[in-house]
Amino acid sequence: MSSNTLVLVACLAVAAVLLLGLGNMLRGGSANLSQRLMRLRVVLQLVAIVVIMGVLWWRGG
C-alpha cells in the first residue's frame, strides 16, 4: 500500500465518522452514540496526524 493511499484512508475514515456523528445529531438520534462517534473521530484524527507525519518523515520532507 502506498503512502498516499494510507493518508487518504486515514482522512476518509475521519470524514466518515464525522459525517455519521453529525447525521446522528441532526436527526435526533442517541446522544450516547453521537458522543462515542465524536470520541472515535478524535482518535482517528490522531491516527491520521501520525500517519501524515510518518509519511513526511519517511519521504525525508
Coordinates of C-alpha atoms in Angstrom, one line a residue:
M1 CA 0.0 0.0 0.0
S2 CA 1.5 3.3 -1.0
S3 CA 1.9 6.2 1.5
N4 CA -0.6 8.3 -0.5
T5 CA -3.2 5.6 0.0
L6 CA -2.6 5.4 3.7
V7 CA -3.1 9.2 4.1
L8 CA -6.2 9.0 2.0
V9 CA -7.7 6.1 4.0
A10 CA -6.9 7.9 7.3
C11 CA -8.6 11.1 6.2
L12 CA -11.6 9.4 4.7
A13 CA -12.1 7.4 8.0
V14 CA -12.1 10.7 9.9
A15 CA -14.6 12.3 7.4
A16 CA -16.9 9.2 7.5
V17 CA -17.1 9.1 11.3
L18 CA -17.6 12.9 11.4
L19 CA -20.5 12.7 8.9
L20 CA -22.0 9.7 10.8
G21 CA -21.9 11.7 14.1
L22 CA -23.3 14.8 12.6
G23 CA -26.1 12.9 10.8
N24 CA -27.0 11.2 14.1
M25 CA -27.2 14.5 15.9
L26 CA -29.2 16.2 13.2
R27 CA -31.9 13.5 13.1
G28 CA -32.1 13.5 16.9
G29 CA -30.5 10.1 17.4
S30 CA -29.0 8.8 20.6
A31 CA -26.8 11.3 22.4
N32 CA -24.6 8.4 23.6
L33 CA -23.9 7.3 20.1
S34 CA -23.1 10.8 19.0
Q35 CA -20.7 11.1 21.9
R36 CA -19.0 7.8 21.1
L37 CA -18.7 8.8 17.4
M38 CA -17.1 12.1 18.2
R39 CA -14.6 10.4 20.6
L40 CA -13.8 8.0 17.8
R41 CA -13.3 10.9 15.4
V42 CA -10.7 12.4 17.8
V43 CA -8.9 9.1 18.0
L44 CA -9.0 8.8 14.2
Q45 CA -7.7 12.4 13.8
L46 CA -4.7 11.5 16.0
V47 CA -4.1 8.4 13.8
A48 CA -4.3 10.5 10.7
I49 CA -1.8 13.0 12.0
V50 CA 0.6 10.3 13.0
V51 CA 0.2 8.7 9.5
I52 CA 0.8 12.0 7.8
M53 CA 3.8 12.9 9.9
G54 CA 5.2 9.4 9.4
V55 CA 4.8 9.7 5.6
L56 CA 6.5 13.1 5.7
W57 CA 9.4 11.7 7.8
W58 CA 9.7 8.6 5.5
R59 CA 9.9 10.8 2.4
G60 CA 12.5 13.0 4.1
G61 CA 10.5 16.0 3.8

